[in-house]
Amino acid sequence: MFTKYFLSAVTLVSAATAAAVTTFDADANTNMAVYWGQGPDQQRLAHFCEDSTIDIIPVAFLNIFPDQVNGGYPGTNFGNQCGPETFVNKDGSDSPLLSNCQFIGPDIKTCQAMGKKVLLSLGGAIPTNQSINNDESAVAFANFLWNAFGPEDATYDGPRPFGDAVVDGFDFDIESEITGNDPASQYRGYGTMIDTLRIFFAADSDKVYYISAAPQCVIPDAHLSQPIETAWFDFLFVQFYNTPQCSARAYFDASYGRVGDRPSSISFDAWVNFVRTKALNKDVKLYIGLPAAPAVTYDPEMYIAPDDVYNLIDLFQCRYPKEFGGIMVYEATYSEQNLIDNKPFAAVVKSQLTDHECAKPATLTSSTVSSTSTFSSLSIPLSTENTSPPTSTSASMAGMHNSTFTVGPTAPIITGSSPIPSYNSPGIWNGTSSTGVNSGTGSLTPSHPASTGVWNAELAILLRPSP
């Protein structure tokens, strides 16, 4: 994303509760995702959730990763919605993780009661050095995200920036600087993070969680194409801006961003082909990502007006009824300030999505959604030591395995089956590990030809098989 940071005083806005909500449907082709957190003089999150046309809100950004701060807490920036105070690391040093974001947590719960899905977005354009050192760091990062932003766990004594609010998942908007010194650093660890988060998601039967990504329109995306091929994503908010030759603008002007003699055009068809042929989740939903106003991008020409947006919807919503998921807009404040016939940009585009003859919208319910649940946290350990007796848990490991699975006597025993076929190997070992976080030998249960991958020795679960 093109990112601006605003750190002025918090604007106080009262939040209203909707009397009727739209039940979120991940399979609809009319969904509207709108990023929030980096708008100029932005209003509270709850204010934007009063808009019934928004379905998904990625909260932006957790922008500093643990390996860039020597393994301490990661860093966040939500513009004017937090004070300058930060959490203190376990070693007593200051961290970049903001601790005074008192309205975001309550507002997340307000938004969820209105039927919205709220994701925490990781990355953004600043700083430019975001990366993960190795798979062990990736597992540790996922552990932190779950403990800090997932269901509360009485045994966890670390920070919870949003209090008792629980996000609906995580968005990966990785835009670190591309260098030739260590090409793998552009994508290393993200697949492992997602696979680890999926294990946590599966252990909470009370809630559905989602993983999204916001790749650039160029294929392959330097940061996210590899994780998309190896990990299970639900939504891809492809940024059809910032890169001229594959942007939405290029669809209307074949000379815009042209490289050589090849005409430019929006790369949505190419992304559909990429998903069909290479993505682990062949059913992942593709969104057309657009700037909400000319000021969002470095080139105002990349903004396209609603009339042109309709032409894209008319083409792709009908051409790809299975893959097309909706529109992503960056960003909420810019959208609200860009009024078309007295309606925000995102609201106008949402109407175009739902009113089209190829629309498959979600359903409207007559009561406010509200739910509470208790959860005992599952922590993915980083060592091979385990002296406690084994326990048993039943879980549906969506996107992880395609057979009944179990792990051996040195680790907590997990049993279950996956509704989503993915890997050829059941990927479960009898308490020892293969190539990856730890090394060793083991035998598959049930028996299956061995495969290499990223393993966790204590839970003995395949996190991601090698290509």
Short mmCIF file of C-alpha atoms in Angstrom, two decimals:
data_model
loop_
_atom_site.label_atom_id
_atom_site.label_comp_id
_atom_site.label_asym_id
_atom_site.label_seq_id
_atom_site.Cartn_x
_atom_site.Cartn_y
_atom_site.Cartn_z
CA MET A 1 0.00 0.00 0.00
CA PHE A 2 0.99 3.58 -0.45
CA THR A 3 1.24 4.60 3.20
CA LYS A 4 1.04 7.91 5.02
CA TYR A 5 1.39 8.26 8.79
CA PHE A 6 -0.72 10.63 10.82
CA LEU A 7 -0.03 11.03 14.53
CA SER A 8 -2.32 13.85 15.61
CA ALA A 9 -4.74 13.71 18.55
CA VAL A 10 -7.44 11.05 18.55
CA THR A 11 -10.82 12.15 17.22
CA LEU A 12 -13.64 11.04 19.50
CA VAL A 13 -16.75 9.79 17.73
CA SER A 14 -19.66 7.97 19.29
CA ALA A 15 -20.44 4.52 17.87
CA ALA A 16 -23.96 3.39 17.04
CA THR A 17 -25.14 -0.20 16.95
CA ALA A 18 -26.83 -1.38 13.77
CA ALA A 19 -30.33 -2.79 14.04
CA ALA A 20 -29.80 -5.02 11.03
CA VAL A 21 -26.61 -6.55 9.68
CA THR A 22 -25.51 -8.38 6.60
CA THR A 23 -24.22 -11.85 7.36
CA PHE A 24 -20.70 -12.03 5.98
CA ASP A 25 -20.32 -14.52 3.15
CA ALA A 26 -16.74 -15.24 2.09
CA ASP A 27 -18.04 -16.82 -1.12
CA ALA A 28 -20.00 -13.76 -2.26
CA ASN A 29 -18.72 -11.84 -5.28
CA THR A 30 -19.96 -8.51 -3.95
CA ASN A 31 -17.74 -8.01 -0.90
CA MET A 32 -16.18 -4.64 -0.16
CA ALA A 33 -12.87 -4.55 1.73
CA VAL A 34 -11.74 -1.13 2.97
CA TYR A 35 -8.45 -0.51 4.75
CA TRP A 36 -8.49 1.71 7.81
CA GLY A 37 -5.75 3.09 10.04
CA GLN A 38 -3.69 5.49 7.93
CA GLY A 39 -6.20 8.14 6.89
CA PRO A 40 -5.59 11.89 7.33
CA ASP A 41 -7.37 13.08 10.50
CA GLN A 42 -9.28 9.81 10.43
CA GLN A 43 -12.31 9.11 12.56
CA ARG A 44 -12.62 6.09 14.80
CA LEU A 45 -12.98 2.62 13.36
CA ALA A 46 -16.53 2.33 14.70
CA HIS A 47 -17.54 5.36 12.65
CA PHE A 48 -16.71 3.56 9.42
CA CYS A 49 -18.42 0.39 10.56
CA GLU A 50 -21.69 2.29 10.60
CA ASP A 51 -21.40 2.12 6.80
CA SER A 52 -23.36 -0.99 5.83
CA THR A 53 -21.56 -1.22 2.49
CA ILE A 54 -18.24 -2.32 4.06
CA ASP A 55 -17.74 -6.04 4.67
CA ILE A 56 -14.04 -6.46 5.54
CA ILE A 57 -11.80 -3.94 7.31
CA PRO A 58 -8.05 -4.58 7.42
CA VAL A 59 -6.66 -2.45 10.27
CA ALA A 60 -3.33 -1.03 9.15
CA PHE A 61 -0.58 -1.56 10.20
CA LEU A 62 1.56 -3.81 12.33
CA ASN A 63 4.53 -2.51 10.38
CA ILE A 64 7.69 -3.47 12.32
CA PHE A 65 8.51 -7.17 12.57
CA PRO A 66 10.27 -8.83 15.54
CA ASP A 67 13.47 -9.67 13.63
CA GLN A 68 13.97 -5.98 12.87
CA VAL A 69 13.99 -5.18 16.60
CA ASN A 70 16.23 -8.01 17.80
CA GLY A 71 13.39 -10.36 18.61
CA GLY A 72 11.44 -7.91 20.76
CA TYR A 73 7.78 -7.05 20.39
CA PRO A 74 6.78 -5.93 16.88
CA GLY A 75 5.74 -2.36 16.16
CA THR A 76 2.41 -0.80 15.17
CA ASN A 77 1.19 2.45 13.65
CA PHE A 78 -2.51 3.31 13.41
CA GLY A 79 -2.17 7.01 12.63
CA ASN A 80 -4.02 9.28 15.03
CA GLN A 81 -5.76 6.46 16.91
CA CYS A 82 -3.05 5.78 19.48
CA GLY A 83 -0.98 7.74 21.94
CA PRO A 84 2.84 7.59 21.86
CA GLU A 85 3.14 5.11 24.77
CA THR A 86 4.59 1.67 24.01
CA PHE A 87 4.90 -1.69 25.70
CA VAL A 88 8.13 -2.66 27.42
CA ASN A 89 9.97 -5.76 26.16
CA LYS A 90 10.66 -8.65 28.50
CA ASP A 91 14.26 -7.45 28.89
CA GLY A 92 13.07 -4.03 30.08
CA SER A 93 13.81 -2.17 26.83
CA ASP A 94 11.24 -0.07 25.02
CA SER A 95 9.40 -1.68 22.14
CA PRO A 96 7.69 -0.07 19.11
CA LEU A 97 4.38 -1.76 20.00
CA LEU A 98 1.85 0.97 20.83
CA SER A 99 0.09 0.45 24.15
CA ASN A 100 -2.38 3.35 24.24
CA CYS A 101 -4.90 2.50 21.50
CA GLN A 102 -7.87 2.56 23.84
CA PHE A 103 -10.63 2.89 21.24
CA ILE A 104 -9.54 0.32 18.66
CA GLY A 105 -10.39 -2.73 20.77
CA PRO A 106 -13.95 -1.63 21.65
CA ASP A 107 -14.46 -0.48 18.07
CA ILE A 108 -13.41 -3.88 16.72
CA LYS A 109 -16.14 -5.50 18.81
CA THR A 110 -18.64 -2.88 17.62
CA CYS A 111 -17.73 -3.60 14.00
CA GLN A 112 -18.03 -7.34 14.50
CA ALA A 113 -21.47 -6.87 16.07
CA MET A 114 -22.42 -5.13 12.81
CA GLY A 115 -21.34 -8.13 10.75
CA LYS A 116 -17.92 -6.84 9.67
CA LYS A 117 -14.76 -8.93 9.55
CA VAL A 118 -11.81 -7.08 11.05
CA LEU A 119 -8.31 -8.21 10.09
CA LEU A 120 -4.98 -6.98 11.42
CA SER A 121 -2.83 -5.99 8.47
CA LEU A 122 0.90 -6.73 8.63
CA GLY A 123 3.38 -4.74 6.60
CA GLY A 124 2.71 -1.57 4.67
CA ALA A 125 5.22 0.55 2.79
CA ILE A 126 7.12 1.91 5.81
CA PRO A 127 9.65 0.82 7.02
CA THR A 128 11.25 -0.84 4.02
CA ASN A 129 13.17 -3.61 5.84
CA GLN A 130 10.38 -5.97 6.95
CA SER A 131 11.50 -9.59 6.80
CA ILE A 132 11.62 -12.85 8.75
CA ASN A 133 15.01 -14.42 9.43
CA ASN A 134 14.01 -18.09 9.46
CA ASP A 135 11.16 -20.50 10.10
CA GLU A 136 11.75 -20.51 13.86
CA SER A 137 11.26 -16.73 13.87
CA ALA A 138 8.13 -17.21 11.79
CA VAL A 139 6.64 -19.65 14.31
CA ALA A 140 7.50 -17.27 17.17
CA PHE A 141 5.91 -14.34 15.30
CA ALA A 142 2.71 -16.34 14.74
CA ASN A 143 2.67 -17.30 18.42
CA PHE A 144 2.86 -13.63 19.38
CA LEU A 145 0.08 -12.60 16.98
CA TRP A 146 -2.26 -15.25 18.32
CA ASN A 147 -1.56 -14.47 21.97
CA ALA A 148 -1.73 -10.69 21.48
CA PHE A 149 -4.68 -10.44 19.07
CA GLY A 150 -6.44 -13.82 19.26
CA PRO A 151 -8.66 -15.14 22.07
CA GLU A 152 -7.57 -14.27 25.58
CA ASP A 153 -5.56 -16.86 27.50
CA ALA A 154 -5.21 -16.59 31.27
CA THR A 155 -1.71 -18.08 31.13
CA TYR A 156 -0.39 -15.40 28.75
CA ASP A 157 1.23 -12.41 30.44
CA GLY A 158 2.33 -10.42 27.37
CA PRO A 159 0.79 -7.36 25.69
CA ARG A 160 -2.70 -7.22 24.22
CA PRO A 161 -2.88 -3.89 22.36
CA PHE A 162 -6.61 -4.23 21.66
CA GLY A 163 -7.57 -5.59 25.08
CA ASP A 164 -10.08 -8.43 24.99
CA ALA A 165 -11.03 -7.82 21.34
CA VAL A 166 -10.26 -10.72 19.00
CA VAL A 167 -9.50 -10.01 15.35
CA ASP A 168 -11.03 -12.13 12.59
CA GLY A 169 -7.68 -12.92 11.03
CA PHE A 170 -4.56 -11.41 9.52
CA ASP A 171 -3.70 -9.65 6.29
CA PHE A 172 -0.23 -9.74 4.71
CA ASP A 173 0.62 -6.51 2.88
CA ILE A 174 4.35 -7.09 2.48
CA GLU A 175 6.10 -4.27 0.64
CA SER A 176 9.67 -4.31 1.90
CA GLU A 177 12.47 -3.07 -0.32
CA ILE A 178 13.54 -5.59 -2.93
CA THR A 179 17.30 -6.20 -2.89
CA GLY A 180 19.59 -8.66 -4.63
CA ASN A 181 21.64 -9.53 -1.55
CA ASP A 182 19.19 -12.07 -0.12
CA PRO A 183 16.30 -12.67 -2.54
CA ALA A 184 14.69 -15.27 -0.26
CA SER A 185 14.24 -12.60 2.42
CA GLN A 186 11.43 -11.16 0.33
CA TYR A 187 9.18 -14.14 1.04
CA ARG A 188 10.92 -16.29 3.64
CA GLY A 189 8.85 -17.32 6.65
CA TYR A 190 5.42 -16.03 5.61
CA GLY A 191 4.14 -19.46 4.59
CA THR A 192 5.30 -20.89 7.91
CA MET A 193 3.60 -18.05 9.80
CA ILE A 194 0.33 -18.71 8.02
CA ASP A 195 0.49 -22.45 8.54
CA THR A 196 1.15 -21.91 12.24
CA LEU A 197 -1.75 -19.47 12.49
CA ARG A 198 -3.96 -22.05 10.77
CA ILE A 199 -3.19 -24.51 13.55
CA PHE A 200 -4.37 -21.93 16.09
CA PHE A 201 -7.47 -21.16 14.02
CA ALA A 202 -8.41 -24.83 13.88
CA ALA A 203 -8.26 -25.12 17.67
CA ASP A 204 -10.97 -22.45 18.12
CA SER A 205 -14.24 -23.99 16.98
CA ASP A 206 -16.27 -20.94 18.08
CA LYS A 207 -15.00 -18.59 15.38
CA VAL A 208 -14.04 -18.55 11.72
CA TYR A 209 -10.71 -16.86 10.95
CA TYR A 210 -9.32 -15.63 7.65
CA ILE A 211 -5.96 -14.97 6.02
CA SER A 212 -5.63 -12.40 3.25
CA ALA A 213 -2.82 -10.85 1.24
CA ALA A 214 -2.42 -7.64 -0.73
CA PRO A 215 0.08 -8.43 -3.51
CA GLN A 216 1.10 -5.96 -6.19
CA CYS A 217 -0.45 -6.55 -9.61
CA VAL A 218 2.79 -7.80 -11.16
CA ILE A 219 3.12 -11.59 -11.38
CA PRO A 220 5.02 -12.98 -9.65
CA ASP A 221 4.78 -10.69 -6.65
CA ALA A 222 8.26 -10.70 -5.12
CA HIS A 223 6.95 -11.11 -1.57
CA LEU A 224 3.67 -13.00 -1.74
CA SER A 225 3.58 -15.27 -4.79
CA GLN A 226 5.64 -17.97 -3.08
CA PRO A 227 3.52 -17.96 0.11
CA ILE A 228 0.35 -18.04 -1.99
CA GLU A 229 1.67 -21.18 -3.67
CA THR A 230 2.47 -22.93 -0.39
CA ALA A 231 0.03 -21.58 2.23
CA TRP A 232 -3.76 -21.27 2.48
CA PHE A 233 -5.13 -17.79 1.76
CA ASP A 234 -8.82 -16.87 1.74
CA PHE A 235 -8.69 -13.48 -0.03
CA LEU A 236 -6.19 -11.75 -2.31
CA PHE A 237 -6.62 -7.96 -2.36
CA VAL A 238 -4.52 -7.39 -5.47
CA GLN A 239 -3.27 -3.80 -5.70
CA PHE A 240 -4.13 -2.76 -9.24
CA TYR A 241 -2.34 0.54 -8.68
CA ASN A 242 1.21 1.63 -7.84
CA THR A 243 2.53 -0.50 -10.77
CA PRO A 244 1.42 1.25 -13.98
CA GLN A 245 1.77 -1.55 -16.56
CA CYS A 246 -0.69 -3.90 -14.81
CA SER A 247 -2.90 -1.31 -13.12
CA ALA A 248 -6.61 -0.71 -13.51
CA ARG A 249 -5.77 2.51 -15.35
CA ALA A 250 -3.87 0.49 -17.97
CA TYR A 251 -7.10 -1.31 -18.91
CA PHE A 252 -8.48 2.01 -20.15
CA ASP A 253 -5.20 3.31 -21.58
CA ALA A 254 -2.94 0.65 -23.13
CA SER A 255 -0.08 3.15 -23.35
CA TYR A 256 -0.07 3.82 -19.60
CA GLY A 257 3.03 2.23 -18.12
CA ARG A 258 3.84 0.45 -21.38
CA VAL A 259 7.13 -1.43 -21.40
CA GLY A 260 8.54 -1.68 -24.93
CA ASP A 261 6.01 -2.51 -27.62
CA ARG A 262 3.77 -4.59 -25.39
CA PRO A 263 0.45 -2.85 -24.57
CA SER A 264 -0.34 -2.42 -20.89
CA SER A 265 -3.50 -3.73 -19.25
CA ILE A 266 -4.93 -4.77 -15.92
CA SER A 267 -3.52 -8.18 -14.91
CA PHE A 268 -6.70 -9.66 -13.41
CA ASP A 269 -6.85 -12.43 -16.04
CA ALA A 270 -3.25 -13.34 -15.26
CA TRP A 271 -4.01 -13.48 -11.54
CA VAL A 272 -6.92 -15.84 -12.19
CA ASN A 273 -4.57 -18.08 -14.16
CA PHE A 274 -2.00 -17.91 -11.37
CA VAL A 275 -4.59 -18.96 -8.78
CA ARG A 276 -5.91 -21.77 -10.96
CA THR A 277 -2.49 -23.21 -11.73
CA LYS A 278 -0.26 -22.39 -8.76
CA ALA A 279 -2.12 -21.28 -5.64
CA LEU A 280 -2.48 -23.83 -2.86
CA ASN A 281 -6.07 -22.71 -2.37
CA LYS A 282 -7.59 -22.86 -5.85
CA ASP A 283 -10.76 -21.31 -4.40
CA VAL A 284 -9.11 -18.18 -3.02
CA LYS A 285 -11.14 -15.06 -3.82
CA LEU A 286 -9.56 -12.31 -5.94
CA TYR A 287 -10.43 -8.67 -5.24
CA ILE A 288 -9.71 -5.71 -7.50
CA GLY A 289 -7.74 -3.32 -5.30
CA LEU A 290 -8.25 0.37 -6.11
CA PRO A 291 -7.28 3.75 -4.63
CA ALA A 292 -10.22 5.59 -3.07
CA ALA A 293 -9.10 8.98 -4.35
CA PRO A 294 -6.40 10.53 -6.56
CA ALA A 295 -4.33 11.55 -3.51
CA VAL A 296 -3.83 7.93 -2.38
CA THR A 297 -1.15 7.04 -4.93
CA TYR A 298 2.03 8.72 -6.12
CA ASP A 299 0.36 9.20 -9.53
CA PRO A 300 -3.18 10.58 -9.32
CA GLU A 301 -3.90 9.13 -12.77
CA MET A 302 -4.03 5.66 -11.21
CA TYR A 303 -7.34 6.58 -9.61
CA ILE A 304 -10.32 5.50 -11.68
CA ALA A 305 -13.78 6.98 -11.25
CA PRO A 306 -16.81 4.82 -10.41
CA ASP A 307 -18.03 4.75 -14.01
CA ASP A 308 -14.80 3.04 -15.01
CA VAL A 309 -14.92 0.79 -11.94
CA TYR A 310 -18.31 -0.41 -13.15
CA ASN A 311 -16.76 -1.46 -16.45
CA LEU A 312 -14.27 -3.64 -14.58
CA ILE A 313 -17.03 -5.16 -12.45
CA ASP A 314 -19.14 -5.76 -15.56
CA LEU A 315 -16.24 -7.64 -17.13
CA PHE A 316 -14.70 -9.66 -14.31
CA GLN A 317 -17.66 -10.37 -12.00
CA CYS A 318 -19.35 -12.13 -14.91
CA ARG A 319 -16.26 -13.67 -16.52
CA TYR A 320 -15.01 -15.25 -13.29
CA PRO A 321 -18.01 -16.08 -11.06
CA LYS A 322 -15.87 -18.50 -9.00
CA GLU A 323 -12.72 -16.42 -8.53
CA PHE A 324 -14.06 -12.85 -8.32
CA GLY A 325 -14.64 -11.78 -4.70
CA GLY A 326 -15.28 -8.05 -4.87
CA ILE A 327 -13.42 -4.75 -4.60
CA MET A 328 -10.73 -3.62 -2.16
CA VAL A 329 -10.38 0.10 -1.49
CA TYR A 330 -7.48 1.91 0.10
CA GLU A 331 -8.36 3.80 2.28
CA ALA A 332 -11.45 4.54 4.44
CA THR A 333 -10.95 8.25 5.10
CA TYR A 334 -10.06 9.03 1.49
CA SER A 335 -13.15 7.11 0.41
CA GLU A 336 -15.41 9.03 2.78
CA GLN A 337 -14.03 12.35 1.59
CA ASN A 338 -14.38 11.44 -2.08
CA LEU A 339 -18.12 11.95 -2.49
CA ILE A 340 -19.96 10.95 -5.65
CA ASP A 341 -23.60 12.07 -5.56
CA ASN A 342 -23.12 12.59 -1.80
CA LYS A 343 -21.97 9.01 -1.28
CA PRO A 344 -18.46 7.84 -0.40
CA PHE A 345 -16.46 6.22 -3.18
CA ALA A 346 -16.63 2.76 -1.56
CA ALA A 347 -20.40 2.98 -1.10
CA VAL A 348 -20.93 3.84 -4.76
CA VAL A 349 -18.75 0.93 -5.86
CA LYS A 350 -20.51 -1.44 -3.46
CA SER A 351 -23.83 -0.58 -5.10
CA GLN A 352 -22.31 -1.40 -8.47
CA LEU A 353 -21.23 -4.78 -7.15
CA THR A 354 -24.57 -5.73 -5.63
CA ASP A 355 -26.78 -4.32 -8.39
CA HIS A 356 -25.05 -6.10 -11.25
CA GLU A 357 -26.82 -9.01 -12.92
CA CYS A 358 -23.85 -11.29 -12.11
CA ALA A 359 -23.93 -10.46 -8.40
CA LYS A 360 -24.04 -13.20 -5.80
CA PRO A 361 -24.51 -11.11 -2.64
CA ALA A 362 -24.60 -12.03 1.03
CA THR A 363 -27.91 -12.11 2.91
CA LEU A 364 -29.37 -9.50 5.24
CA THR A 365 -30.39 -10.53 8.75
CA SER A 366 -32.75 -8.62 11.00
CA SER A 367 -30.82 -8.68 14.26
CA THR A 368 -27.48 -7.49 15.47
CA VAL A 369 -24.73 -10.09 15.59
CA SER A 370 -23.12 -10.57 18.99
CA SER A 371 -21.12 -13.46 20.42
CA THR A 372 -18.78 -14.26 23.26
CA SER A 373 -16.67 -17.33 23.85
CA THR A 374 -13.93 -18.66 26.05
CA PHE A 375 -10.80 -20.24 24.67
CA SER A 376 -7.79 -22.05 26.01
CA SER A 377 -4.79 -20.94 23.97
CA LEU A 378 -2.74 -23.42 21.96
CA SER A 379 0.92 -22.43 21.85
CA ILE A 380 3.27 -23.83 19.24
CA PRO A 381 6.52 -24.52 21.15
CA LEU A 382 9.98 -23.84 19.72
CA SER A 383 11.94 -26.51 21.61
CA THR A 384 11.87 -30.31 21.56
CA GLU A 385 11.58 -30.67 25.32
CA ASN A 386 8.24 -31.86 26.66
CA THR A 387 7.89 -33.46 30.06
CA SER A 388 4.15 -32.97 30.57
CA PRO A 389 1.66 -35.80 29.90
CA PRO A 390 0.06 -35.77 26.45
CA THR A 391 -3.34 -34.20 26.00
CA SER A 392 -5.91 -34.68 23.29
CA THR A 393 -7.54 -32.09 21.08
CA SER A 394 -9.90 -32.41 18.14
CA ALA A 395 -9.43 -29.91 15.35
CA SER A 396 -10.34 -29.35 11.73
CA MET A 397 -7.12 -28.32 10.05
CA ALA A 398 -8.41 -26.36 7.07
CA GLY A 399 -5.81 -26.15 4.37
CA MET A 400 -3.28 -28.23 6.27
CA HIS A 401 -3.89 -31.94 5.65
CA ASN A 402 -6.16 -34.19 3.65
CA SER A 403 -6.45 -37.16 5.97
CA THR A 404 -7.09 -38.09 9.56
CA PHE A 405 -4.04 -37.24 11.57
CA THR A 406 -2.48 -37.86 14.94
CA VAL A 407 0.83 -37.11 16.64
CA GLY A 408 2.87 -39.33 18.86
CA PRO A 409 3.37 -39.74 22.57
CA THR A 410 5.98 -37.04 23.19
CA ALA A 411 3.60 -34.21 22.25
CA PRO A 412 0.02 -33.11 22.80
CA ILE A 413 -2.15 -35.52 20.82
CA ILE A 414 -4.19 -33.85 18.07
CA THR A 415 -6.80 -35.77 16.11
CA GLY A 416 -9.08 -34.63 13.36
CA SER A 417 -9.61 -34.43 9.63
CA SER A 418 -9.48 -31.71 7.03
CA PRO A 419 -12.45 -30.66 4.92
CA ILE A 420 -10.09 -29.06 2.40
CA PRO A 421 -7.71 -31.39 0.51
CA SER A 422 -4.32 -29.82 0.04
CA TYR A 423 -1.13 -31.74 0.71
CA ASN A 424 -0.46 -35.23 -0.61
CA SER A 425 1.29 -36.17 2.61
CA PRO A 426 -0.67 -36.38 5.86
CA GLY A 427 2.43 -34.69 7.27
CA ILE A 428 2.23 -36.15 10.76
CA TRP A 429 5.16 -37.71 12.54
CA ASN A 430 5.42 -39.85 15.67
CA GLY A 431 6.86 -37.27 18.00
CA THR A 432 10.08 -36.60 16.12
CA SER A 433 10.92 -34.23 13.33
CA SER A 434 12.24 -34.01 9.81
CA THR A 435 13.97 -31.19 7.95
CA GLY A 436 13.16 -27.71 9.22
CA VAL A 437 12.94 -26.07 12.62
CA ASN A 438 14.51 -29.12 14.24
CA SER A 439 16.17 -32.17 12.74
CA GLY A 440 15.71 -35.88 13.40
CA THR A 441 14.05 -38.96 12.06
CA GLY A 442 10.58 -40.40 12.35
CA SER A 443 7.89 -42.45 10.70
CA LEU A 444 4.67 -41.19 9.21
CA THR A 445 1.30 -42.01 10.76
CA PRO A 446 -0.55 -43.10 8.72
CA SER A 447 2.23 -44.45 6.52
CA HIS A 448 3.07 -42.39 3.49
CA PRO A 449 6.19 -41.66 1.43
CA ALA A 450 8.33 -39.19 3.32
CA SER A 451 8.50 -35.55 2.33
CA THR A 452 10.69 -32.71 3.48
CA GLY A 453 9.30 -29.54 4.89
CA VAL A 454 9.12 -27.25 7.87
CA TRP A 455 8.37 -29.20 11.01
CA ASN A 456 7.80 -28.49 14.66
CA ALA A 457 9.40 -31.25 16.73
CA GLU A 458 7.19 -30.95 19.78
CA LEU A 459 3.84 -30.95 18.02
CA ALA A 460 5.37 -32.90 15.12
CA ILE A 461 3.11 -31.19 12.61
CA LEU A 462 4.08 -30.46 9.02
CA LEU A 463 3.84 -26.70 8.64
CA ARG A 464 4.63 -26.47 4.95
CA PRO A 465 5.92 -29.14 2.57
CA SER A 466 8.77 -28.35 0.24
CA PRO A 467 7.75 -27.69 -3.37
#
